[in-house]
PDB file of C-alpha atoms and ligand atoms in Angstrom:
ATOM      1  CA  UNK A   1       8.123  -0.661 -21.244  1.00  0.00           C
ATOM      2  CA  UNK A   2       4.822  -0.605 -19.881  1.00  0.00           C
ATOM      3  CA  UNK A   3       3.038  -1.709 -16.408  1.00  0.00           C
ATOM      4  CA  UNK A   4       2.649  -5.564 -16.605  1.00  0.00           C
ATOM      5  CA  UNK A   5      -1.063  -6.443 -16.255  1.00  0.00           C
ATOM      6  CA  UNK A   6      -0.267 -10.068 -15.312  1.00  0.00           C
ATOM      7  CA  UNK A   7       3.264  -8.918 -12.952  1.00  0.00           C
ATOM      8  CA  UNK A   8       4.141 -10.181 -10.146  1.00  0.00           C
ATOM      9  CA  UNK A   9       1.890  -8.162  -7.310  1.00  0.00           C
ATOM     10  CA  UNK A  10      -1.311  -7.547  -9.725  1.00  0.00           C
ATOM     11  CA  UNK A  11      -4.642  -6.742  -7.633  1.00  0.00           C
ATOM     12  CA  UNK A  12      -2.003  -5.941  -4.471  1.00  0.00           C
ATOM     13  CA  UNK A  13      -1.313  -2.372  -3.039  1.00  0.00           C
ATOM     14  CA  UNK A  14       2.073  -1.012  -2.239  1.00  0.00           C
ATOM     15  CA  UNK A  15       2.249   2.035  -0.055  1.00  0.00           C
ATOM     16  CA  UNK A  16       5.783   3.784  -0.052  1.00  0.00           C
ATOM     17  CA  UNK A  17       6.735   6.579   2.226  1.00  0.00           C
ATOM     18  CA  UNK A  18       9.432   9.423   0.539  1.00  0.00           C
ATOM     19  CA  UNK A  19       8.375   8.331  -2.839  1.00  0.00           C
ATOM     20  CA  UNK A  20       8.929  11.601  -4.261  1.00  0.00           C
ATOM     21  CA  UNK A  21      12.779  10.745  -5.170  1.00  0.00           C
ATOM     22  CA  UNK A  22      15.672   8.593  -5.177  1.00  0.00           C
ATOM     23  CA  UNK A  23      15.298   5.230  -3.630  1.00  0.00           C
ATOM     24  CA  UNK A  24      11.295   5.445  -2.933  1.00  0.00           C
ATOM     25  CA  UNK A  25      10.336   6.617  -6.450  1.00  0.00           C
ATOM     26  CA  UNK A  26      12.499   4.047  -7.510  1.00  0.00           C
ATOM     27  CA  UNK A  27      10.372   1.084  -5.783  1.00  0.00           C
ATOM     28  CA  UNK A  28       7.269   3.138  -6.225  1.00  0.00           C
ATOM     29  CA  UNK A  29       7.452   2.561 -10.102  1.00  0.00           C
ATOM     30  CA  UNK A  30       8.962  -1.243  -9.786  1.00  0.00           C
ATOM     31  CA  UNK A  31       6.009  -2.467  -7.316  1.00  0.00           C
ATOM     32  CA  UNK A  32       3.864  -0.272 -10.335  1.00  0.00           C
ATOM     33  CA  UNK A  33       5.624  -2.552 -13.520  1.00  0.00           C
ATOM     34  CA  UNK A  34       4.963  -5.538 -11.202  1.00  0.00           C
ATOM     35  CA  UNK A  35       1.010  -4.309 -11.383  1.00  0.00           C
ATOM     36  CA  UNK A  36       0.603  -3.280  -8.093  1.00  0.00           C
ATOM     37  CA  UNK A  37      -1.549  -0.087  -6.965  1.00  0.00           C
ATOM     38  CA  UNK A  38       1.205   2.477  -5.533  1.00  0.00           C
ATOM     39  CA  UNK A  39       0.276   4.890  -3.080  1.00  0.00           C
ATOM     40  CA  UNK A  40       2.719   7.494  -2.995  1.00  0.00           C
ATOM     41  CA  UNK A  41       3.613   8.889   0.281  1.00  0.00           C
ATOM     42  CA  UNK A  42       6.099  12.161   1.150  1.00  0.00           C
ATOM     43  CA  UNK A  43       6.274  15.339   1.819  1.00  0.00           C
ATOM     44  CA  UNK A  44       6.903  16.977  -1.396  1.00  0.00           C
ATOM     45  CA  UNK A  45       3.722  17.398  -3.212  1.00  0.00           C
ATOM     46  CA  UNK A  46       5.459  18.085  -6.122  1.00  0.00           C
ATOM     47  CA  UNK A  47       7.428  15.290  -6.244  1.00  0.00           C
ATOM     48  CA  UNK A  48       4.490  12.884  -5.485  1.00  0.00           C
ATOM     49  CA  UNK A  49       2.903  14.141  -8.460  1.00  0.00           C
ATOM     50  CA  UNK A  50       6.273  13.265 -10.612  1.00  0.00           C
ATOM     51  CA  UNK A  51       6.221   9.910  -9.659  1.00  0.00           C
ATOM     52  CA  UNK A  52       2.731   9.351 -10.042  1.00  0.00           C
ATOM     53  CA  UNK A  53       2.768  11.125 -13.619  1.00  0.00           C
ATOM     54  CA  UNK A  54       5.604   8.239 -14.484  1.00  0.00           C
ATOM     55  CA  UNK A  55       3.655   5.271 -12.902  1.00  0.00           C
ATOM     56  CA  UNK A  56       0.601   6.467 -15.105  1.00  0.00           C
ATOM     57  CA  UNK A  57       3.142   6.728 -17.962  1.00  0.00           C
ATOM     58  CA  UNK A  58       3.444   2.978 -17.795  1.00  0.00           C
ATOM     59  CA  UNK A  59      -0.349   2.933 -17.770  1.00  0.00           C
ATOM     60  CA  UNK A  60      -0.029   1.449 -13.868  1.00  0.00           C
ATOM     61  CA  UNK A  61      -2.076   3.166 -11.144  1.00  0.00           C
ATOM     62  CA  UNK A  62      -1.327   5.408  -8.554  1.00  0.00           C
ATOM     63  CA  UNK A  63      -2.424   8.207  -5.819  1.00  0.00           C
ATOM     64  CA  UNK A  64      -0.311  10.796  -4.678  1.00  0.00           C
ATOM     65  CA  UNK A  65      -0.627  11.440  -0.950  1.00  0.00           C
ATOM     66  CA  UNK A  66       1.350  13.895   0.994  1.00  0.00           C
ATOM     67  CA  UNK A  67       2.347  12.590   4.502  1.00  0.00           C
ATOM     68  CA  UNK A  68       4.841  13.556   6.963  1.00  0.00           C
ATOM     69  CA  UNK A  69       5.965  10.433   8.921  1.00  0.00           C
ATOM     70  CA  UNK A  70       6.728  12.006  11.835  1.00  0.00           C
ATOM     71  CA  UNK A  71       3.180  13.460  12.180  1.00  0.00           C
ATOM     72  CA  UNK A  72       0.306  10.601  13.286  1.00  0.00           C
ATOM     73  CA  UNK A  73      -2.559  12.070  11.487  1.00  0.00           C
ATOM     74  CA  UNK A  74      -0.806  12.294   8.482  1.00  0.00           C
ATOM     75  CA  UNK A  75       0.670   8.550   8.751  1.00  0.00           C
ATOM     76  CA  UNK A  76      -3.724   7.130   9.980  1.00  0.00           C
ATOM     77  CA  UNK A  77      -4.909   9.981   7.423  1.00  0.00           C
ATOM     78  CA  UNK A  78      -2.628   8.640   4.025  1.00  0.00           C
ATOM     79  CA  UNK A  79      -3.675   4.813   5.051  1.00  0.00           C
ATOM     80  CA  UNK A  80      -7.156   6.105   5.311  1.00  0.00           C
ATOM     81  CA  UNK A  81      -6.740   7.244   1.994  1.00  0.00           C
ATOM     82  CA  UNK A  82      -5.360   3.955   0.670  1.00  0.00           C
ATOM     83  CA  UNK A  83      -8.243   1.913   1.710  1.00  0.00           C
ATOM     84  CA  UNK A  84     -10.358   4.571   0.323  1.00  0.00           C
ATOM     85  CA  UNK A  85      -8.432   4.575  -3.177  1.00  0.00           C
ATOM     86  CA  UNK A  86      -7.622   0.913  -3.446  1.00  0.00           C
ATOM     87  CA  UNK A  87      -9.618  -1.368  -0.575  1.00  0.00           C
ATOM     88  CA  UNK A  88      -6.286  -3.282   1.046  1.00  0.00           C
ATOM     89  CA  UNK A  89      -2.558  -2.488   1.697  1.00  0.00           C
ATOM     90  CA  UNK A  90      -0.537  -5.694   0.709  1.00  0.00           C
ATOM     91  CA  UNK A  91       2.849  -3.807   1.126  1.00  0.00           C
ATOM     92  CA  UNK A  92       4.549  -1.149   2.654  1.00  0.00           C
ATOM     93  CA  UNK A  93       7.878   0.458   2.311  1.00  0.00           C
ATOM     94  CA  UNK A  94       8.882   2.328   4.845  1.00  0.00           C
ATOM     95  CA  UNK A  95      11.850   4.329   3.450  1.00  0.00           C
ATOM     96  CA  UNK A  96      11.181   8.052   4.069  1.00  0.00           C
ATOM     97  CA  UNK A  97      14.333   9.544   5.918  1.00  0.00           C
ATOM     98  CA  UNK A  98      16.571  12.709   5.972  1.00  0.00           C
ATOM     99  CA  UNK A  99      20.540  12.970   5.844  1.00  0.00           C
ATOM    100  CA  UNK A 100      22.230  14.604   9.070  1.00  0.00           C
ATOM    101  CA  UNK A 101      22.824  18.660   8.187  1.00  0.00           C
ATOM    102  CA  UNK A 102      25.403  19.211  10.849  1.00  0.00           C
ATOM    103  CA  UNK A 103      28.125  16.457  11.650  1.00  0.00           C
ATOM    104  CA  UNK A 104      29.763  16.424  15.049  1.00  0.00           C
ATOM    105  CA  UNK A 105      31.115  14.649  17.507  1.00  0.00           C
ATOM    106  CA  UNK A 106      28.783  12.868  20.084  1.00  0.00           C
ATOM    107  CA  UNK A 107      29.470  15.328  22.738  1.00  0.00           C
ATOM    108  CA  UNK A 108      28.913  18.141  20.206  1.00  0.00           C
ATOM    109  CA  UNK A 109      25.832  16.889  18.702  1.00  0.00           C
ATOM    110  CA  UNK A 110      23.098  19.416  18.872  1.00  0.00           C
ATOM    111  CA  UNK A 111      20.044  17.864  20.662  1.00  0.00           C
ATOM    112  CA  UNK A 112      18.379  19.408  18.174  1.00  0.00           C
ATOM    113  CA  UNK A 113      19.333  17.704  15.024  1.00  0.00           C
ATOM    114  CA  UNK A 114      19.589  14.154  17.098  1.00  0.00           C
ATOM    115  CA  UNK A 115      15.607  14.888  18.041  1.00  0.00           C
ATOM    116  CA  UNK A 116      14.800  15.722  13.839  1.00  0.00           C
ATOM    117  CA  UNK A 117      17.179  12.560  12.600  1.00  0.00           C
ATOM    118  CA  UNK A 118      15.395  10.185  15.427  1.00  0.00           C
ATOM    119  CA  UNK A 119      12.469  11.493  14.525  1.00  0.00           C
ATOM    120  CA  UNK A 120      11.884  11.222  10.863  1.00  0.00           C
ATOM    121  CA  UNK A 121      14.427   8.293  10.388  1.00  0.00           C
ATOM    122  CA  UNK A 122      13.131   6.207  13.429  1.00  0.00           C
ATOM    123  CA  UNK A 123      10.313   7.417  15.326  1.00  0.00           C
ATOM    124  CA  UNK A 124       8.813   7.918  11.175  1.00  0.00           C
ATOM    125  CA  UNK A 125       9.364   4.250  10.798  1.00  0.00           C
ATOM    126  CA  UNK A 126       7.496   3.017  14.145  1.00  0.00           C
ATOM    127  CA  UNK A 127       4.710   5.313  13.611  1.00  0.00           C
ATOM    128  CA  UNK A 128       4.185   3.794   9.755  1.00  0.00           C
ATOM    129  CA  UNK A 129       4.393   0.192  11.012  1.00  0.00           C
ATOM    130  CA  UNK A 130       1.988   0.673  13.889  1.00  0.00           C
ATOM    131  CA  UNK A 131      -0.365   1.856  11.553  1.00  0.00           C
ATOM    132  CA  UNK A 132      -0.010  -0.165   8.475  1.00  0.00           C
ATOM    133  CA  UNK A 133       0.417  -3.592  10.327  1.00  0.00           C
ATOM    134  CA  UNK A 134      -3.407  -3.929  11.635  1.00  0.00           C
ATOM    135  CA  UNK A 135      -4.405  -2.657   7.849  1.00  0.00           C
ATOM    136  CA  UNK A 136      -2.209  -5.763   6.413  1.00  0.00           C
ATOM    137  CA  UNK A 137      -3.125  -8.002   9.171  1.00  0.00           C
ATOM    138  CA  UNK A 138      -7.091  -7.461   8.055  1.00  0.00           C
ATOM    139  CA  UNK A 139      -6.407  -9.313   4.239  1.00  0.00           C
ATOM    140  CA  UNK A 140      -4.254 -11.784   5.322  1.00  0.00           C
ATOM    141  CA  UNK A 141      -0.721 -11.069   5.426  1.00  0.00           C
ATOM    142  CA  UNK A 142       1.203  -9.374   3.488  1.00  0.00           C
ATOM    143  CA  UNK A 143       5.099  -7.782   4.071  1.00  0.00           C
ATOM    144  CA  UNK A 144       6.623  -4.304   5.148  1.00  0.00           C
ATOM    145  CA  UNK A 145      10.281  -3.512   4.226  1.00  0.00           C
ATOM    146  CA  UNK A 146      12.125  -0.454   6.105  1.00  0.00           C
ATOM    147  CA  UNK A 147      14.965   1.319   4.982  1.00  0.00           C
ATOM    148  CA  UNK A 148      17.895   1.241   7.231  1.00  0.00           C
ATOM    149  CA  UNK A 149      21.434   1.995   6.037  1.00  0.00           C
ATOM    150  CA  UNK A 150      25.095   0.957   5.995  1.00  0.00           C
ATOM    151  CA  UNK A 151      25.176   3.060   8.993  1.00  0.00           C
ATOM    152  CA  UNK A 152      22.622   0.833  10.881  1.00  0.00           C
ATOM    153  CA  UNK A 153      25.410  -1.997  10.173  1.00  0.00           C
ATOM    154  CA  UNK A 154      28.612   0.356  11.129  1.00  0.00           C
ATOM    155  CA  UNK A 155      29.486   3.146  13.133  1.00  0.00           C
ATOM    156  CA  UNK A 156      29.689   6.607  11.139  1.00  0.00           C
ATOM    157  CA  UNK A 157      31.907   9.287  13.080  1.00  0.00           C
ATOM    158  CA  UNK A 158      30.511  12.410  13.572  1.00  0.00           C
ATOM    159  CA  UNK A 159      27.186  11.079  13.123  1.00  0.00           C
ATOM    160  CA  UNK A 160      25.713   9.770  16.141  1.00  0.00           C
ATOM    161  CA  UNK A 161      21.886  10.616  15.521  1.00  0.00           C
ATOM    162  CA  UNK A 162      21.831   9.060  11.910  1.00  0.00           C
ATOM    163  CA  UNK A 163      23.860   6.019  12.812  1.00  0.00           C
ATOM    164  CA  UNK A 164      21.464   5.256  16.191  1.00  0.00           C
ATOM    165  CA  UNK A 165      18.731   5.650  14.163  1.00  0.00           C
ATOM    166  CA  UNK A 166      19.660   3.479  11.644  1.00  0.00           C
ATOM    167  CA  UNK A 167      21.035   0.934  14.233  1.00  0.00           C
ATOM    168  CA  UNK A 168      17.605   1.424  15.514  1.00  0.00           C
ATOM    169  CA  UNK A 169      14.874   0.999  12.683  1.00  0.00           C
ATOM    170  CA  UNK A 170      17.027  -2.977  12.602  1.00  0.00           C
ATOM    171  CA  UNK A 171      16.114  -3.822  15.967  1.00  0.00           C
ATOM    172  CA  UNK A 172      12.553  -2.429  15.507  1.00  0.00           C
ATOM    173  CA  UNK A 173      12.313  -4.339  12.225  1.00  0.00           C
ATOM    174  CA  UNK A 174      13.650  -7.630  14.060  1.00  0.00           C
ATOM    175  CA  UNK A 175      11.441  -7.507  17.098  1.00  0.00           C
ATOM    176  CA  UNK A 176       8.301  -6.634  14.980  1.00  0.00           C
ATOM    177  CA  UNK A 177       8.814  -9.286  12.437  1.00  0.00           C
ATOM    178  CA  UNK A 178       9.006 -11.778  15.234  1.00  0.00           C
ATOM    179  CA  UNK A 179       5.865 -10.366  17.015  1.00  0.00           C
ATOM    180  CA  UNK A 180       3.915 -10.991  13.423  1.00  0.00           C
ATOM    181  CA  UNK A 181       6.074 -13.960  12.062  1.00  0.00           C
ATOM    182  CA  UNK A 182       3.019 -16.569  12.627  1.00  0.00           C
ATOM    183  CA  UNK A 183       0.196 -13.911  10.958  1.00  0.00           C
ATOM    184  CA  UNK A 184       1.928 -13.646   7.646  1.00  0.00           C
ATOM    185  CA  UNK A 185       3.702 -10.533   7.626  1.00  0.00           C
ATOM    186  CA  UNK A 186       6.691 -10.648   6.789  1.00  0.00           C
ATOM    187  CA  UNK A 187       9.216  -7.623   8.106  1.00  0.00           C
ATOM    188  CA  UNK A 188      12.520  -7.076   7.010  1.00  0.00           C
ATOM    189  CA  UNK A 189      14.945  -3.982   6.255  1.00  0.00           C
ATOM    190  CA  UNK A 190      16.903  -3.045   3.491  1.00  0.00           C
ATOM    191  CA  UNK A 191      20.887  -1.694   4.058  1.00  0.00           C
ATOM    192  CA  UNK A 192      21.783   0.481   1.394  1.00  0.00           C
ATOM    193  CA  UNK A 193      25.312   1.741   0.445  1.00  0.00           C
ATOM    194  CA  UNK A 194      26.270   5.105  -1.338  1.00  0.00           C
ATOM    195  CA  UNK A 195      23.117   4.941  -4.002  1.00  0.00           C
ATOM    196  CA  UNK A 196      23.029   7.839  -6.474  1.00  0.00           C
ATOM    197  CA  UNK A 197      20.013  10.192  -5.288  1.00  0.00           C
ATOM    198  CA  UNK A 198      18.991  13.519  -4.798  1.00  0.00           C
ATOM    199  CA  UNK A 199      19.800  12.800  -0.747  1.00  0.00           C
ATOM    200  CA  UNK A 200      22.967  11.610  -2.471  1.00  0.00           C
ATOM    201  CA  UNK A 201      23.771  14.773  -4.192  1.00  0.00           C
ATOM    202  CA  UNK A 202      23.442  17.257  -1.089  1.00  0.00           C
ATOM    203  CA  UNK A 203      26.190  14.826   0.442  1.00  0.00           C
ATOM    204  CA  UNK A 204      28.780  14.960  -2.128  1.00  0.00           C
ATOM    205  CA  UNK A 205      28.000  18.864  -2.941  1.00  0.00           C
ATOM    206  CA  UNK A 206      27.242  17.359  -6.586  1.00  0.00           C
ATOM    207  CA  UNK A 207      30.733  18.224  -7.781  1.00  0.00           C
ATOM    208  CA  UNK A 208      32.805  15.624  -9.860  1.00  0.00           C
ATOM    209  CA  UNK A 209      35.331  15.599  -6.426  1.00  0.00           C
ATOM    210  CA  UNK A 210      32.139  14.845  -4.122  1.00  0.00           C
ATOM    211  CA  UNK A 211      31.296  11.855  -6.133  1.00  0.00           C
ATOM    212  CA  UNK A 212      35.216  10.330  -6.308  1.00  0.00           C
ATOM    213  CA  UNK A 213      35.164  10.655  -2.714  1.00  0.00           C
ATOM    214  CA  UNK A 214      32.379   8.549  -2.108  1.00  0.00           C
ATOM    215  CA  UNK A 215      32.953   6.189  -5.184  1.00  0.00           C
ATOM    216  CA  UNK A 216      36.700   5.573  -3.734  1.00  0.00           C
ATOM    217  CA  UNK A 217      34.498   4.165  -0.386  1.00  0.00           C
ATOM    218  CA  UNK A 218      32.517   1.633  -2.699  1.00  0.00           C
ATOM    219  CA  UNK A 219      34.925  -1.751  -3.649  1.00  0.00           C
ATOM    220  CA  UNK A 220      32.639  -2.314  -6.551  1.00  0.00           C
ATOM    221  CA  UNK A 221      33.702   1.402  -8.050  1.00  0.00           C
ATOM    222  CA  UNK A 222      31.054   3.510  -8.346  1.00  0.00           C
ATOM    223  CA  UNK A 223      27.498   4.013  -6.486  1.00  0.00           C
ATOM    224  CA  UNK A 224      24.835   1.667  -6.987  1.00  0.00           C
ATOM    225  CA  UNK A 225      21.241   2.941  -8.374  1.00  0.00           C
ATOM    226  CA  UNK A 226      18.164   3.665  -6.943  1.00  0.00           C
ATOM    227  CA  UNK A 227      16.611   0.131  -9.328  1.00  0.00           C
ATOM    228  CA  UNK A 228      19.454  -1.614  -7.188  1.00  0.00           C
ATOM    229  CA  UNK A 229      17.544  -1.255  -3.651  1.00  0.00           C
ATOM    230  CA  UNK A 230      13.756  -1.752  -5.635  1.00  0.00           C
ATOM    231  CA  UNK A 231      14.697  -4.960  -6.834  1.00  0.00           C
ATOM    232  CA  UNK A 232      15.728  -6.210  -3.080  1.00  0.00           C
ATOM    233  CA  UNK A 233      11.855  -4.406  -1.617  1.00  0.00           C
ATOM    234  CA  UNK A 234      10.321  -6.210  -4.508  1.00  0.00           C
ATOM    235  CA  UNK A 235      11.970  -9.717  -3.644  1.00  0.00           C
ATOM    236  CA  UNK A 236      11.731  -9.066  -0.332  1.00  0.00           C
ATOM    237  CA  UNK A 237       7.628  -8.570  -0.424  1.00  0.00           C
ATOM    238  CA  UNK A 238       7.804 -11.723  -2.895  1.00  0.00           C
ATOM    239  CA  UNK A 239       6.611 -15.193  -2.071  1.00  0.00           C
ATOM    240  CA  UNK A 240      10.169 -16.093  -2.668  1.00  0.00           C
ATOM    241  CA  UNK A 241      11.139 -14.439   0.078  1.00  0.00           C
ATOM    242  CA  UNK A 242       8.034 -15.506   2.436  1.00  0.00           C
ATOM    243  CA  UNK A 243      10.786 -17.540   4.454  1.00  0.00           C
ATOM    244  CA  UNK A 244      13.021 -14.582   5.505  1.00  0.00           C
ATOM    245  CA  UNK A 245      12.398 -13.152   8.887  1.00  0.00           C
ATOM    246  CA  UNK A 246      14.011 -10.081  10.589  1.00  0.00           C
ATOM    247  CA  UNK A 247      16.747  -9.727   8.395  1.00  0.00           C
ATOM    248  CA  UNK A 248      18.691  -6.816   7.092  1.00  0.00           C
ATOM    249  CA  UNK A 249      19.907  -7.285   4.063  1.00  0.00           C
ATOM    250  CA  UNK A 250      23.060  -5.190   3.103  1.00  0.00           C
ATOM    251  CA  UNK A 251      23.256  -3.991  -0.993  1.00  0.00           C
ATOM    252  CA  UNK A 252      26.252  -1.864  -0.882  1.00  0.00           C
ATOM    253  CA  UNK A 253      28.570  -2.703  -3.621  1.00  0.00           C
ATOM    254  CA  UNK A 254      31.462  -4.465  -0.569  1.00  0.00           C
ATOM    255  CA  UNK A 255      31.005  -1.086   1.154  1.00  0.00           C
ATOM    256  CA  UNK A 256      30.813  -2.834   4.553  1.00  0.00           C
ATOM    257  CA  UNK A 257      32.392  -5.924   4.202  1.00  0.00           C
TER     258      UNK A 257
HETATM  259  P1  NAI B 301      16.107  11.348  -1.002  1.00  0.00           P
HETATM  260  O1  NAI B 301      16.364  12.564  -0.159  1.00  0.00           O
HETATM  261  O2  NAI B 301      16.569  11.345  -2.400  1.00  0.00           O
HETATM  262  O3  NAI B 301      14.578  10.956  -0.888  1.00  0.00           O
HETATM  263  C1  NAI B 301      14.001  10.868   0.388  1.00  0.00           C
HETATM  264  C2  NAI B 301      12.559  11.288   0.327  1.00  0.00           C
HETATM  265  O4  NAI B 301      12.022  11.254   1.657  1.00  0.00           O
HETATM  266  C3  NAI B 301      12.367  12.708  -0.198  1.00  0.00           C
HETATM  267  O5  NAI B 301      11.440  12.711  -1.264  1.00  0.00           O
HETATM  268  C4  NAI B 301      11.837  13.476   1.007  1.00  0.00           C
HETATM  269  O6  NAI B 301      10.908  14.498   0.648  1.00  0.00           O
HETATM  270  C5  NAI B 301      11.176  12.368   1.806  1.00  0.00           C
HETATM  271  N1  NAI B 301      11.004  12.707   3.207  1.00  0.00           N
HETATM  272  C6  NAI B 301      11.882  13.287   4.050  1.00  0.00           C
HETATM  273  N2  NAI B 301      11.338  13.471   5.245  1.00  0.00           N
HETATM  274  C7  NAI B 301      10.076  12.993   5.178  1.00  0.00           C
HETATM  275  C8  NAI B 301       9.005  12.907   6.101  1.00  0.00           C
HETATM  276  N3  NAI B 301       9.110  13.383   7.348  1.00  0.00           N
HETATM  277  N4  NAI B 301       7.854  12.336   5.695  1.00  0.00           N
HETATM  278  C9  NAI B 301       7.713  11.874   4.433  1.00  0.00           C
HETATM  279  N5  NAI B 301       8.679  11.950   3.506  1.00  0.00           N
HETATM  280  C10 NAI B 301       9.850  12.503   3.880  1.00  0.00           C
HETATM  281  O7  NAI B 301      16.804  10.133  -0.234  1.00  0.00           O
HETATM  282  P2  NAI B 301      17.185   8.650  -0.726  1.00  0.00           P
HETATM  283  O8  NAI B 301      18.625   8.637  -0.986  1.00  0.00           O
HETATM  284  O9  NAI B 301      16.239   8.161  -1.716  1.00  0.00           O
HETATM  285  O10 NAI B 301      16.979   7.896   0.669  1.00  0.00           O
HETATM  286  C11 NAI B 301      15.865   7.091   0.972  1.00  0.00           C
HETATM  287  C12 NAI B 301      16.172   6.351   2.241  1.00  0.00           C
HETATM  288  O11 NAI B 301      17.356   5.575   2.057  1.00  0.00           O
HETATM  289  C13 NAI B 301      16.423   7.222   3.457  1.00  0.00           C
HETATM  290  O12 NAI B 301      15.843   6.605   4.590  1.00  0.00           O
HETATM  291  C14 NAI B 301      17.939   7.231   3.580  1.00  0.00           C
HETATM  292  O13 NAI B 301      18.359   7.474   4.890  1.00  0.00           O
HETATM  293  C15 NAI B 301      18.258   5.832   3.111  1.00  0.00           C
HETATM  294  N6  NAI B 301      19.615   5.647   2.623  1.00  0.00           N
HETATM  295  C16 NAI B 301      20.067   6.324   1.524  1.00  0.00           C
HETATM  296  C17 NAI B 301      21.350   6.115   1.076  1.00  0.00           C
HETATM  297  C18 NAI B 301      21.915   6.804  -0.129  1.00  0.00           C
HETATM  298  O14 NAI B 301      23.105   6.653  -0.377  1.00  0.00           O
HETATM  299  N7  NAI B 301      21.148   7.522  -0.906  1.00  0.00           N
HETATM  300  C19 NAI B 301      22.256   5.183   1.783  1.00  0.00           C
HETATM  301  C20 NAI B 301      21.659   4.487   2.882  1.00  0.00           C
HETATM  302  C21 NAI B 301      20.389   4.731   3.286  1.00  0.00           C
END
């Protein structure tokens, strides 16, 4: 399958933030089949490079940039880039985010590790959309997608910094999609359950056991796929979608019904 020269978001730009695996790479090639110009955005410079090497595989178009969302030169200095590279940012994706290393109870939760979750997962998030919004605003419109969780829907014991955080990038999504409802930007989140990634695979150890254990969470019976959450950024950033507003919309095989 190659790139589609007519797709969906030909002549747009798409900038997604921990593109270097799992869920990001996966949207960073859709938006790419679609025709879009991907600007790929993480900290592994390796793995940028991956992802770009596949989008060019498909003979679409892409830059690898390394940025650290937590860090404010790095968000202003990979947006500077995409102007630079591609003259407009249509979309953004603001997905990049870390799994907690050290689960404990809220009264045992190491400041430390609450600061480096809120940080990456939330403050990472803000800093993106304060910064890619005036960018969008100057074309027209356009639509930003965040990636919250099933633990920004639920509460996840022994996990107080991931699930605040998560809670968290759904109210910042909701309030900023009202304050730029009436200049065409639309802002939603996605929710995603168990999805098989390389975050995914630290979680469950890898092992056949790991897996079961998280499968037997899922109603549908078995994880869903990295594709699963691109499809839902791509129709989300779609005219389809132009009349949905604040919302976070939950793809997790039943996992939280
Ligand atoms: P992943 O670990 O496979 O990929 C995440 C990417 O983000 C990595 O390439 C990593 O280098 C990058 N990253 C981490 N910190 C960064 C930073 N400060 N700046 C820029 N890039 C950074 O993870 P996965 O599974 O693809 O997760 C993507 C998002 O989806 C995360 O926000 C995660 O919390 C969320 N999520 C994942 C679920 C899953 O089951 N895999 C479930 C629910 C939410």
């Amino acid at each position: 399958m190659t790139t589609n020269e007519n797709g969906k978001y030909t002549g747009k730009v798409a900038f997604v933030t921990g593109a270097a695996n799992g869920i990001g790479r996966a949207t960073a090639i859709a938006f790419a089949r679609e025709g879009a110009h991907v600007v790929v955005a993480d900290i592994s410079e390796q793995g940028n490079q991956e992802t770009v090497r596949t989008i060019e595989e498909l003979g679409g178009q892409a830059i690898a940039v390394r940025c650290d969302v937590t860090r404010t030169e790095d968000v202003k200095a990979a947006l500077d880039k995409t102007i630079e590279a591609f003259g407009r940012l249509d979309y953004a994706f603001n997905n990049a985010g870390i799994e907690p290393r050290k689960p404990a109870p809220t009264a045992e939760y190491e400041e430390e590790e609450w600061n480096r979750i809120v940080d990456t997962n939330l403050r990472g998030v803000f800093l993106c959309m304060k910064y890619e919004i005036p960018l969008i605003l100057k074309q027209g419109g356009g639509a930003i997608v965040n990636t919250s969780s099933g633990a920004g829907i639920i509460g996840i014991k022994n996990s107080p910094a991931y699930t605040a955080a998560k809670h968290g990038v759904i109210g910042l999504t909701k309030s900023a999609a009202l304050d730029y409802a009436a200049q065409n930007i639309s802002i939603n989140a996605v929710c995603p359950g168990y999805i098989d990634t390389p975050m995914m695979d630290r979680f469950t150890g890898g092992t056949d056991e790991g897996r079961a254990k998280v499968i037997a969470e899922e109603p549908i019976g078995r994880m869903g796929k990295p594709e699963e959450i691109a499809s839902a950024v791509l129709w989300l950033c779609s005219d389809a979608a132009a009349f949905v507003v604040g919302h976070a919309l939950v793809i997790d095989g039943g996992q939280t019904v």
